[in-house]
Coordinates of C-alpha atoms in Angstrom, one line a residue:
Chain A
M1 CA -14.7 2.6 -2.0
F2 CA -12.8 4.6 0.4
E3 CA -16.0 5.8 2.2
K4 CA -17.4 2.1 2.2
M5 CA -14.7 1.0 3.7
I6 CA -14.8 3.1 6.8
L7 CA -18.5 2.9 7.0
Q8 CA -18.2 -1.1 7.1
R9 CA -15.5 -1.0 9.3
R10 CA -17.4 1.1 11.8
D11 CA -20.4 -0.7 11.5
I12 CA -18.9 -3.8 12.5
I13 CA -17.4 -2.1 15.3
I14 CA -20.9 -0.9 16.5
A15 CA -22.8 -4.0 15.6
A16 CA -20.0 -5.9 17.9
L17 CA -20.7 -3.3 20.7
A18 CA -24.5 -3.8 20.5
V19 CA -24.4 -7.5 20.9
A20 CA -21.6 -7.6 23.7
G21 CA -23.1 -4.7 25.6
V22 CA -19.7 -3.4 26.4
L23 CA -17.7 -0.4 26.0
V24 CA -15.3 0.2 23.2
S25 CA -12.5 -2.0 23.5
Q26 CA -9.7 -2.4 21.3
P27 CA -7.5 -4.8 22.6
S28 CA -4.4 -3.5 20.7
V29 CA -4.6 0.1 22.2
A30 CA -3.6 -1.2 25.6
E31 CA -0.9 -3.2 27.0
D32 CA 1.8 -3.0 24.2
T33 CA 3.8 0.0 25.3
S34 CA 6.6 -1.1 22.6
S35 CA 6.4 -1.0 18.6
P36 CA 3.5 -3.1 17.2
G37 CA 4.3 -5.3 14.6
D38 CA 2.5 -5.3 11.3
A39 CA -0.4 -7.3 12.2
T40 CA -2.6 -4.8 12.0
W41 CA -1.4 -3.3 8.7
N42 CA -1.5 -6.8 7.2
S43 CA -5.3 -7.0 8.2
L44 CA -6.1 -3.8 6.9
K45 CA -4.1 -3.3 3.6
G46 CA -6.3 -5.8 1.7
D47 CA -9.5 -3.5 2.7
V48 CA -7.8 -0.3 1.0
F49 CA -5.6 -1.7 -1.8
G50 CA -7.0 -5.1 -2.4
Q51 CA -4.3 -7.4 -3.6
R52 CA -2.2 -4.7 -5.0
P53 CA 1.6 -5.2 -4.4
I54 CA 3.0 -2.2 -1.9
G55 CA 6.6 -1.6 -2.3
N56 CA 9.0 0.9 -0.2
D57 CA 9.3 4.3 -0.7
G58 CA 12.2 4.3 -3.2
G59 CA 12.9 8.0 -2.2
I60 CA 9.6 9.0 -3.8
I61 CA 7.6 9.9 -0.6
S62 CA 8.8 10.6 3.0
I63 CA 7.1 11.0 6.3
E64 CA 7.8 13.0 9.7
A65 CA 6.1 12.8 12.5
P66 CA 6.4 13.3 16.3
K67 CA 7.8 10.3 18.1
R68 CA 5.0 11.0 20.6
A69 CA 1.4 12.3 20.4
E70 CA 1.6 15.1 22.6
D71 CA -1.8 15.8 21.9
A72 CA -3.8 13.0 20.8
A73 CA -6.3 15.4 19.0
I74 CA -3.6 17.1 17.1
V75 CA -0.6 15.1 15.9
P76 CA 1.1 17.2 12.9
V77 CA 2.4 14.9 10.0
D78 CA 4.7 15.8 7.1
L79 CA 4.6 14.3 3.7
R80 CA 7.7 15.2 1.2
F81 CA 7.5 13.9 -2.4
N82 CA 10.7 13.8 -4.7
T83 CA 9.8 15.2 -8.1
A84 CA 13.0 14.6 -9.5
K85 CA 11.8 11.1 -9.8
D86 CA 10.4 10.2 -13.1
Q87 CA 7.0 9.3 -12.0
R88 CA 4.6 11.7 -11.0
I89 CA 2.7 11.0 -7.7
K90 CA -1.1 10.9 -8.4
A91 CA -2.6 10.4 -5.0
V92 CA -1.6 9.8 -1.1
T93 CA -3.4 7.7 1.2
L94 CA -2.6 8.5 4.9
I95 CA -3.3 5.6 7.3
V96 CA -3.4 5.5 11.3
D97 CA -3.3 1.8 11.8
E98 CA -4.7 1.5 15.3
N99 CA -7.4 4.5 15.0
P100 CA -11.1 3.2 14.8
A101 CA -11.2 4.3 11.2
P102 CA -7.9 3.9 9.9
V103 CA -7.9 5.5 6.6
A104 CA -7.5 9.2 7.6
A105 CA -7.6 10.4 4.2
V106 CA -6.9 10.0 0.5
F107 CA -5.4 13.3 -1.4
K108 CA -5.3 13.4 -5.3
F109 CA -3.0 16.0 -7.0
G110 CA -3.7 17.7 -10.3
P111 CA -1.5 16.8 -13.1
D112 CA 0.4 19.9 -13.3
A113 CA 0.1 20.8 -9.7
G114 CA 3.5 20.2 -8.8
V115 CA 2.7 19.2 -5.3
T116 CA 6.0 18.6 -3.1
H117 CA 4.8 19.0 0.3
L118 CA 1.8 18.3 2.2
A119 CA 1.1 18.7 6.1
T120 CA -1.6 18.1 7.9
R121 CA -2.8 17.3 11.6
L122 CA -4.2 14.0 12.8
R123 CA -5.8 12.1 15.7
V124 CA -3.8 9.5 17.1
N125 CA -6.0 7.2 19.1
A126 CA -3.1 4.7 20.4
Y127 CA 0.5 3.7 19.7
S128 CA 0.4 3.5 16.1
Y129 CA 2.2 3.3 12.9
V130 CA 1.3 6.4 10.5
R131 CA 1.4 5.4 7.0
A132 CA 1.5 7.0 3.6
I133 CA 0.9 5.5 0.2
A134 CA 1.9 7.0 -2.9
E135 CA 0.5 6.1 -6.0
T136 CA 2.7 6.7 -9.1
E137 CA 1.2 7.3 -12.6
D138 CA 2.3 3.8 -13.5
G139 CA -0.3 2.4 -10.9
K140 CA 2.6 1.7 -8.5
L141 CA 2.3 1.8 -4.8
H142 CA 4.8 3.5 -2.5
M143 CA 4.7 3.3 1.3
T144 CA 6.5 4.9 4.0
Q145 CA 5.6 5.0 7.5
A146 CA 6.6 6.6 11.0
F147 CA 5.6 5.2 14.6
V148 CA 3.9 7.5 17.0
K149 CA 3.5 6.7 20.6
A150 CA 0.4 7.5 22.0
S151 CA 0.2 10.7 24.5
G152 CA 0.3 10.1 28.1
G153 CA -2.0 12.4 30.5
C154 CA -5.4 13.3 29.8
S155 CA -5.1 14.4 26.4
A156 CA -7.9 12.4 24.2
P157 CA -8.5 12.7 20.5
A158 CA -11.6 14.9 21.0
T159 CA -12.9 18.3 20.3
K160 CA -11.6 20.6 23.0
N161 CA -14.0 23.2 22.2
A162 CA -17.1 21.8 21.2
D163 CA -19.3 25.0 21.2
E164 CA -16.8 26.9 19.5
A165 CA -16.2 24.5 16.8
M166 CA -19.6 24.4 15.8
A167 CA -20.2 28.2 15.8
N168 CA -17.7 28.7 13.5
L169 CA -18.6 25.9 11.2
G170 CA -17.1 26.2 7.8
K171 CA -15.1 29.2 8.4
M172 CA -12.0 29.2 6.5
K173 CA -8.5 30.9 6.2
L174 CA -5.7 31.0 3.8
R175 CA -2.4 32.1 4.3
V176 CA 0.4 32.4 1.6
F177 CA 4.0 32.3 2.5
S178 CA 6.3 33.9 0.1
S179 CA 8.6 31.6 -1.6
K180 CA 11.8 32.2 -3.2
T181 CA 12.3 29.4 -5.3
L182 CA 11.4 29.5 -8.9
S183 CA 9.8 26.7 -10.4
S184 CA 11.1 24.9 -13.7
T185 CA 8.3 26.3 -15.8
S186 CA 8.6 30.1 -16.3
M187 CA 5.0 30.3 -15.7
T188 CA 4.7 29.2 -12.2
R189 CA 6.1 29.8 -8.9
V190 CA 6.5 27.2 -6.0
T191 CA 4.2 28.2 -3.3
D192 CA 3.8 27.5 0.1
M193 CA 0.2 27.8 1.3
Q194 CA -1.9 26.9 4.5
L195 CA -5.6 26.0 4.5
M196 CA -7.6 25.9 7.6
I197 CA -11.0 25.0 7.9
R198 CA -13.2 25.5 10.9
H199 CA -14.9 22.1 11.8
P200 CA -15.3 19.6 14.7
N201 CA -14.8 16.8 12.3
N202 CA -16.4 14.6 15.0
S203 CA -15.6 11.1 15.4
G204 CA -19.1 9.8 15.8
L205 CA -17.6 7.0 18.0
Q206 CA -18.9 8.9 21.1
M207 CA -21.7 7.2 22.8
D208 CA -24.7 8.6 24.6
Q209 CA -24.4 7.1 28.0
V210 CA -28.3 7.2 28.5
T211 CA -29.6 5.9 25.4
R212 CA -26.3 3.8 24.2
Y213 CA -26.6 5.2 20.8
Y214 CA -23.5 6.8 18.9
I215 CA -23.7 10.1 18.3
P216 CA -23.5 10.7 14.5
A217 CA -20.2 11.3 12.7
H218 CA -19.9 14.8 11.4
F219 CA -16.9 15.6 9.5
I220 CA -15.3 17.0 6.1
Q221 CA -15.3 14.2 3.5
G222 CA -14.6 16.0 0.7
L223 CA -12.2 18.9 -0.1
T224 CA -11.0 20.5 -3.3
V225 CA -8.3 22.8 -4.0
S226 CA -8.0 24.5 -7.3
Q227 CA -6.3 27.5 -9.0
G228 CA -8.4 28.9 -12.3
D229 CA -9.2 25.8 -13.9
R230 CA -6.3 23.6 -12.6
L231 CA -6.9 20.9 -9.9
I232 CA -4.2 21.5 -7.0
M233 CA -5.6 18.9 -4.8
S234 CA -8.4 16.7 -3.7
M235 CA -9.2 15.1 -0.5
E236 CA -11.7 12.3 0.4
G237 CA -11.4 12.7 4.4
G238 CA -12.4 10.7 7.5
I239 CA -12.4 11.1 11.0
S240 CA -8.8 10.8 11.8
I241 CA -8.1 14.0 10.5
S242 CA -8.2 16.5 13.2
E243 CA -10.7 19.1 14.4
D244 CA -10.4 22.4 12.1
P245 CA -8.6 20.4 9.3
N246 CA -5.5 22.2 8.4
F247 CA -3.4 21.6 5.3
R248 CA -0.2 23.3 4.3
F249 CA 1.0 22.6 1.0
E250 CA 3.8 23.6 -1.6
F251 CA 2.9 23.7 -5.3
D252 CA 3.2 25.2 -8.5
A253 CA 1.2 28.4 -8.6
K254 CA 0.2 30.5 -11.3
P255 CA 0.7 34.3 -10.2
G256 CA -2.6 36.3 -10.3
E257 CA -5.1 33.5 -10.6
D258 CA -7.5 33.0 -7.7
I259 CA -7.3 30.1 -5.2
K260 CA -10.6 28.1 -4.8
V261 CA -11.7 26.1 -1.9
E262 CA -14.7 23.7 -2.1
A263 CA -15.5 21.4 0.9
A264 CA -18.4 19.5 1.9
D265 CA -19.3 17.5 5.2
T266 CA -21.2 14.3 6.2
E267 CA -24.6 16.4 6.6
G268 CA -24.5 17.8 3.3
K269 CA -23.1 20.9 3.9
K270 CA -21.0 22.8 1.4
F271 CA -18.4 25.2 2.1
E272 CA -16.8 27.5 -0.6
N273 CA -14.4 30.2 -0.5
E274 CA -12.2 32.1 -3.1
W275 CA -9.1 34.3 -2.4
P276 CA -7.6 36.3 -5.1
V277 CA -3.7 35.7 -4.9
A278 CA -1.7 38.9 -5.6
T279 CA 1.1 38.5 -7.8
S280 CA 3.3 40.2 -5.3
S281 CA 2.4 37.9 -2.9
L282 CA 4.1 34.7 -5.0
Chain B
M1 CA -29.5 -5.6 39.8
I2 CA -27.6 -7.3 37.1
R3 CA -25.3 -4.4 37.0
A4 CA -25.0 -4.8 40.8
N5 CA -24.3 -8.5 40.4
R6 CA -21.9 -7.8 37.5
R7 CA -19.8 -5.4 39.6
D8 CA -19.9 -7.6 42.8
F9 CA -18.6 -10.4 40.6
L10 CA -15.5 -8.0 39.5
K11 CA -14.9 -7.2 42.8
V12 CA -14.5 -10.8 43.9
A13 CA -12.5 -11.6 40.8
A14 CA -10.3 -8.6 41.5
F15 CA -9.9 -9.4 45.3
C16 CA -9.0 -13.2 44.3
S17 CA -6.6 -12.0 41.6
L18 CA -4.5 -9.7 44.0
C19 CA -3.7 -12.4 46.3
G20 CA -0.1 -11.5 47.1
T21 CA -0.6 -7.8 46.6
G22 CA -4.1 -8.1 47.6
A23 CA -3.3 -8.4 51.1
A24 CA -1.5 -5.0 50.8
Y25 CA -4.7 -3.5 49.4
A26 CA -6.8 -4.8 52.0
K27 CA -4.9 -3.6 54.9
T28 CA -4.4 0.1 53.4
G29 CA -8.4 -0.5 52.5
A30 CA -8.9 -0.7 56.2
A31 CA -6.9 1.4 57.8
G32 CA -5.7 3.8 54.8
A33 CA -8.0 6.5 54.9
L34 CA -6.4 9.2 52.5
P35 CA -4.4 11.4 54.3
V36 CA -6.5 14.6 54.6
K37 CA -5.7 17.7 56.4
Q38 CA -8.1 20.2 57.8
I39 CA -7.3 23.6 56.2
A40 CA -10.3 25.6 58.0
D41 CA -13.4 24.7 60.1
G42 CA -14.9 21.8 58.1
V43 CA -13.0 21.8 55.2
F44 CA -10.7 19.0 54.7
A45 CA -8.4 18.4 51.6
F46 CA -5.7 16.0 50.2
A47 CA -2.6 17.1 48.3
G48 CA -1.9 15.1 45.0
V49 CA 1.6 13.6 44.3
P50 CA 3.1 15.8 41.1
A51 CA 3.3 12.7 38.8
M52 CA 1.7 11.2 36.0
M53 CA -1.1 8.7 36.9
N54 CA 0.2 5.1 37.4
G55 CA -0.6 1.9 39.2
G56 CA 1.8 3.0 41.9
N57 CA 0.3 6.0 43.0
R58 CA -3.2 4.6 42.3
G59 CA -3.7 7.9 40.5
E60 CA -3.7 9.8 43.1
I61 CA -2.2 12.9 41.7
C62 CA -4.6 15.7 41.7
N63 CA -6.1 17.8 45.0
L64 CA -9.3 16.9 46.3
G65 CA -11.3 17.4 49.1
F66 CA -14.5 17.6 51.6
V67 CA -16.6 20.2 53.3
I68 CA -19.0 19.1 56.1
G69 CA -21.8 21.0 56.9
E70 CA -24.6 20.4 59.6
D71 CA -26.6 17.9 57.7
A72 CA -24.3 16.6 55.2
V73 CA -20.9 16.3 53.3
A74 CA -20.0 17.5 49.9
V75 CA -16.8 16.1 48.2
I76 CA -15.1 17.9 45.7
D77 CA -13.5 15.4 43.2
S78 CA -13.2 11.6 43.5
G79 CA -9.4 11.2 42.7
G80 CA -7.9 9.0 40.0
S81 CA -9.2 5.5 41.0
V82 CA -11.7 3.5 42.8
A83 CA -9.2 2.7 45.2
E84 CA -8.4 6.5 45.7
G85 CA -12.4 7.4 46.0
R86 CA -12.8 4.6 48.8
A87 CA -9.9 5.8 50.7
L88 CA -11.6 9.3 50.4
I89 CA -14.8 8.0 51.9
D90 CA -13.0 6.2 54.7
A91 CA -11.2 9.6 55.5
I92 CA -14.5 11.1 55.8
R93 CA -16.1 8.4 57.9
A94 CA -13.1 8.9 60.1
R95 CA -14.4 12.6 60.7
T96 CA -18.2 12.3 60.7
D97 CA -21.2 10.0 60.3
R98 CA -23.4 12.7 58.2
P99 CA -24.2 11.3 54.7
I100 CA -22.4 12.1 51.8
R101 CA -25.1 14.2 49.7
Y102 CA -23.0 15.5 47.1
L103 CA -20.0 14.7 44.9
I104 CA -18.9 17.4 42.8
N105 CA -16.6 17.1 39.7
T106 CA -14.8 20.2 39.0
H107 CA -14.2 18.7 35.4
M108 CA -13.7 15.6 33.1
H109 CA -10.1 14.7 33.6
P110 CA -9.7 11.1 34.8
D111 CA -7.6 11.8 37.7
H112 CA -10.5 13.9 39.2
I113 CA -13.5 11.4 38.1
F114 CA -12.2 7.8 38.0
G115 CA -13.2 7.8 41.7
N116 CA -16.6 8.5 40.9
G117 CA -17.7 4.8 41.1
A118 CA -16.5 4.5 44.6
F119 CA -19.7 6.8 45.7
D120 CA -22.0 4.2 44.5
A121 CA -23.3 3.2 47.8
E122 CA -23.5 6.4 49.2
K123 CA -26.5 7.6 47.0
V124 CA -24.9 11.1 46.0
T125 CA -26.0 13.5 43.7
I126 CA -23.2 14.2 41.2
V127 CA -22.9 17.8 40.2
G128 CA -20.9 19.1 37.5
H129 CA -20.5 21.8 34.8
R130 CA -23.3 21.8 32.2
N131 CA -20.7 20.6 29.4
L132 CA -19.5 17.7 31.8
R133 CA -21.9 15.0 30.8
R134 CA -21.4 15.5 26.9
A135 CA -17.3 15.6 27.7
L136 CA -17.4 12.5 29.2
E137 CA -19.6 11.0 26.6
S138 CA -17.2 11.6 24.0
R139 CA -13.8 10.6 26.0
G140 CA -14.8 8.3 28.8
D141 CA -14.1 5.2 26.4
Y142 CA -11.1 6.4 25.3
Y143 CA -10.0 7.3 29.1
L144 CA -11.2 3.7 30.4
E145 CA -8.7 2.3 27.4
S146 CA -5.9 4.9 27.4
Y147 CA -4.9 4.4 30.9
R148 CA -5.2 0.8 31.3
S149 CA -1.4 0.4 30.5
S150 CA 0.0 2.8 33.0
M151 CA -2.5 2.2 35.8
G152 CA -2.7 -1.4 35.4
A153 CA -5.6 -3.8 35.0
E154 CA -6.2 -4.4 38.9
L155 CA -6.7 -0.8 39.5
M156 CA -8.8 -0.1 36.1
Q157 CA -11.1 -3.1 36.6
D158 CA -13.1 -1.2 39.2
I159 CA -13.0 2.1 37.3
R160 CA -16.2 3.1 35.2
I161 CA -17.2 6.3 33.7
V162 CA -20.2 7.5 36.2
L163 CA -21.8 10.7 34.8
P164 CA -22.9 13.9 36.7
T165 CA -26.8 13.9 37.7
R166 CA -27.0 17.4 38.3
L167 CA -25.7 20.1 35.9
V168 CA -24.8 23.6 36.9
A169 CA -25.6 26.1 34.2
A170 CA -23.8 29.3 35.5
V171 CA -23.8 29.7 39.2
E172 CA -25.6 27.5 41.8
E173 CA -25.8 27.1 45.7
L174 CA -25.1 23.6 47.6
D175 CA -26.8 23.5 51.2
V176 CA -25.2 21.0 53.2
G177 CA -26.9 22.2 56.3
K178 CA -26.2 26.1 57.6
R179 CA -23.4 26.0 55.0
K180 CA -23.6 26.7 51.5
L181 CA -21.2 26.2 48.5
T182 CA -21.1 28.2 45.5
L183 CA -20.7 26.3 42.5
Q184 CA -19.6 28.2 39.5
S185 CA -19.3 27.0 35.5
W186 CA -16.7 28.6 33.7
K187 CA -16.1 29.4 29.9
P188 CA -13.8 27.1 28.2
A189 CA -10.4 27.4 29.9
H190 CA -8.5 24.4 31.2
T191 CA -11.5 22.5 29.9
D192 CA -15.1 23.4 28.4
N193 CA -16.2 21.9 31.6
D194 CA -14.3 23.6 34.5
L195 CA -16.3 24.4 37.7
T196 CA -15.2 26.0 40.9
V197 CA -16.7 25.5 44.6
F198 CA -16.5 28.1 47.1
D199 CA -17.4 27.6 50.7
Q200 CA -19.3 30.5 52.0
K201 CA -18.2 29.9 55.6
T202 CA -14.6 29.6 55.5
K203 CA -14.0 31.4 52.0
V204 CA -12.0 28.3 50.8
L205 CA -11.8 28.0 47.2
F206 CA -11.3 24.9 45.4
T207 CA -10.4 25.7 41.9
G208 CA -10.3 22.8 40.3
D209 CA -7.7 22.7 37.5
L210 CA -8.3 26.4 36.9
C211 CA -5.4 27.0 39.1
F212 CA -2.1 24.7 38.9
A213 CA 0.6 25.8 41.4
E214 CA 4.1 24.2 41.0
H215 CA 2.5 21.6 38.5
L216 CA 2.8 22.6 34.8
P217 CA -0.8 23.7 33.6
T218 CA -2.4 21.6 31.3
L219 CA -4.3 22.9 28.3
D220 CA -7.5 21.2 26.9
G221 CA -9.8 23.8 26.3
S222 CA -9.2 27.2 25.5
L223 CA -6.0 29.0 26.2
L224 CA -7.5 32.5 25.6
G225 CA -10.6 31.6 27.2
W226 CA -8.3 30.6 30.4
V227 CA -6.2 33.8 30.2
G228 CA -9.2 35.9 29.6
Q229 CA -10.7 34.7 32.8
L230 CA -7.8 34.8 35.1
D231 CA -9.1 38.6 36.4
M232 CA -12.6 37.1 37.1
L233 CA -11.0 34.0 39.2
R234 CA -8.7 36.6 40.6
A235 CA -11.5 38.6 42.0
I236 CA -12.7 35.7 44.0
E237 CA -12.4 37.0 47.4
A238 CA -11.2 33.5 49.0
S239 CA -9.2 32.9 52.4
M240 CA -7.1 30.6 50.6
A241 CA -7.3 27.9 47.5
V242 CA -7.3 24.1 47.1
P243 CA -5.7 24.3 43.5
G244 CA -6.1 21.2 41.2
H245 CA -2.5 20.6 41.8
G246 CA 0.2 22.0 43.6
P247 CA 0.4 23.1 47.5
V248 CA -2.7 22.6 49.9
P249 CA -3.5 25.5 50.8
S250 CA -2.2 27.9 48.2
P251 CA -2.2 31.8 49.0
W252 CA -4.9 33.4 46.9
P253 CA -4.9 35.0 44.8
D254 CA -1.0 34.9 44.5
A255 CA -1.3 31.4 43.2
L256 CA -2.3 32.3 39.8
E257 CA 0.6 34.5 39.1
R258 CA 3.1 32.0 38.0
Q259 CA 0.6 30.2 35.8
K260 CA -0.4 33.8 34.6
R261 CA 3.3 34.2 33.7
Y262 CA 3.6 30.7 31.8
F263 CA 0.6 31.7 29.7
D264 CA 1.9 34.8 28.6
V265 CA 5.3 33.2 27.8
L266 CA 3.8 30.5 25.9
I267 CA 1.3 32.6 23.8
G268 CA 4.2 35.1 23.0
D269 CA 6.5 32.2 21.6
V270 CA 3.8 30.5 19.6
R271 CA 2.2 33.7 18.0
K272 CA 5.9 34.7 16.9
A273 CA 5.9 31.3 15.2
I274 CA 2.8 31.6 13.7
R275 CA 3.8 34.9 12.5
E276 CA 7.0 33.8 10.9
G277 CA 5.6 30.9 9.5
V278 CA 6.9 28.3 11.4
P279 CA 5.4 25.0 11.1
M280 CA 3.4 23.7 14.3
M281 CA 5.9 20.7 14.5
E282 CA 9.0 22.9 14.8
A283 CA 7.1 25.3 16.8
V284 CA 6.3 23.4 19.8
K285 CA 9.6 22.1 20.5
T286 CA 11.0 25.7 21.7
A287 CA 7.7 27.5 22.6
G288 CA 7.5 28.1 26.2
E289 CA 11.3 26.6 26.9
S290 CA 12.3 29.5 28.8
E291 CA 9.7 28.3 31.6
R292 CA 11.1 24.9 32.1
G293 CA 13.0 25.8 35.5
N294 CA 9.5 26.8 37.0
W295 CA 7.7 23.7 36.5
Q296 CA 7.0 20.2 37.5
L297 CA 6.2 17.9 34.8
F298 CA 7.6 20.4 32.3
D299 CA 8.7 17.9 29.8
D300 CA 5.4 15.8 30.2
Y301 CA 3.2 18.5 29.2
N302 CA 4.7 21.7 27.7
Q303 CA 4.8 20.3 24.3
R304 CA 1.3 19.5 24.3
N305 CA 0.5 22.8 25.4
A306 CA 2.2 24.4 22.7
T307 CA 0.5 22.3 20.5
A308 CA -3.2 23.1 21.5
A309 CA -2.0 26.7 21.7
Y310 CA -0.6 26.6 18.4
A311 CA -4.0 25.3 17.0
E312 CA -6.2 27.8 18.7
L313 CA -4.1 31.0 18.1
E314 CA -3.6 30.2 14.6
W315 CA -7.5 31.2 14.0
Q316 CA -6.6 34.7 15.4

């Protein structure tokens, strides 16, 4: 559903371009330097959530993003989930309204993963709302948003060092930050972890100026993080996730069990890695 | 054919739509050659203003120049608008009738290449780093779109992305008639398509944005790559430099020193933050801060540099 949505929207954009024979031109990008209204979102939400009602965040989810996208290719965004509420969050959809492919990612969390914090990095093409919509176990949707101004100057949402990105394709790095908090159950520890994957995460919206064909998109479309047999989280990703996808998250870890990561990109390449997590580091 | 017609139509439309301000533009267009100065025998350069590109400065923020040989002229960067490119051609024509044979783009950024379209009638060969074409293909449309609000529709409507037609793999010479220029493609540094131009006769070095003086360097390639190539850059035995931004000319290699210190501070601050687990969003607020007083446009670019540096250094 999610992928289909992206492709359709891209197909539409590409088809329109082919007919008009002009360069990409999203009218919403240019002139408005003030905060835009909800027009883009209103035209978008039906594609993503159908007719489902979307409530306010209700203290369940909060978002933090810089007011200005300093580097359009790397905009950090921070999500926090309030687990004190009765309802567990099943999934979070991250959206950048004004990007060519607005759905950046859909994250799903394992039933006992206890994820309370998730940070990642986005490409932000224009002055845009960045939204996070949480789905709780009762099926209700809760939305929070932050407005991000586009970067000034020559920063572009593109790969900085294209050869390097390809040379290290699929390389992963996992960092575990020690955590002092004990979780509610004695078997687990609240753990702060960071997962990094080398990948250009190409947009595919770049055009070969000679052939006028689009260079195919190449990005991480699926990612799963698990510990032992437990799912911590999964992600269906799109091109609005930055080059070298990066996720920092806090969850309930079981000391001694390995962390396993599986990822797949749009060219069908699979990347896997496993890390023993020493009891001492948790 | 169709293209030319369409452009002509746009030009006419632009002229008509300007009216009031159009008269002023037309006047500076005729008599408003870009104020270049001669810095060595046959070598001319223009000093851009230390600012962000906007309609008021016509995008004239980077340094650029030209070298006159016995047969032809080579231009180094075309400026941040077609208007600037045309004013540059006027400046050349005020000094020589020799044909403009080469337009060299030192890298992909709009302030250096938005003027390329002004050279259409000059039958130039546009020369760039081996990666320049790819870089512009993936950014060109975005650049055109994202500068519209700051530059204004009037300036933007003439600006197109004109790609290089000759790519430099490593080191090549261009001959403009009893005068040779050495073109060198660098590994990723300021961008992944940086090219320098060295005039063998006067030993003037056009650094492109591999050297910033007074204007804070901006990072859009590889910080470690940039730092790692500074010694090679410094080793070029130039008489003086035209940095991408900053005083024209600048003493060489002294012009590199302040930039080197900034990079060292930034790398130190960012590495410390990464080691201590400080998240990117927090780290970029303070990294490099002690260098604030030493630079123009610090607030415009330092956090961005810190962001890019963090993403790069995290992999070490």
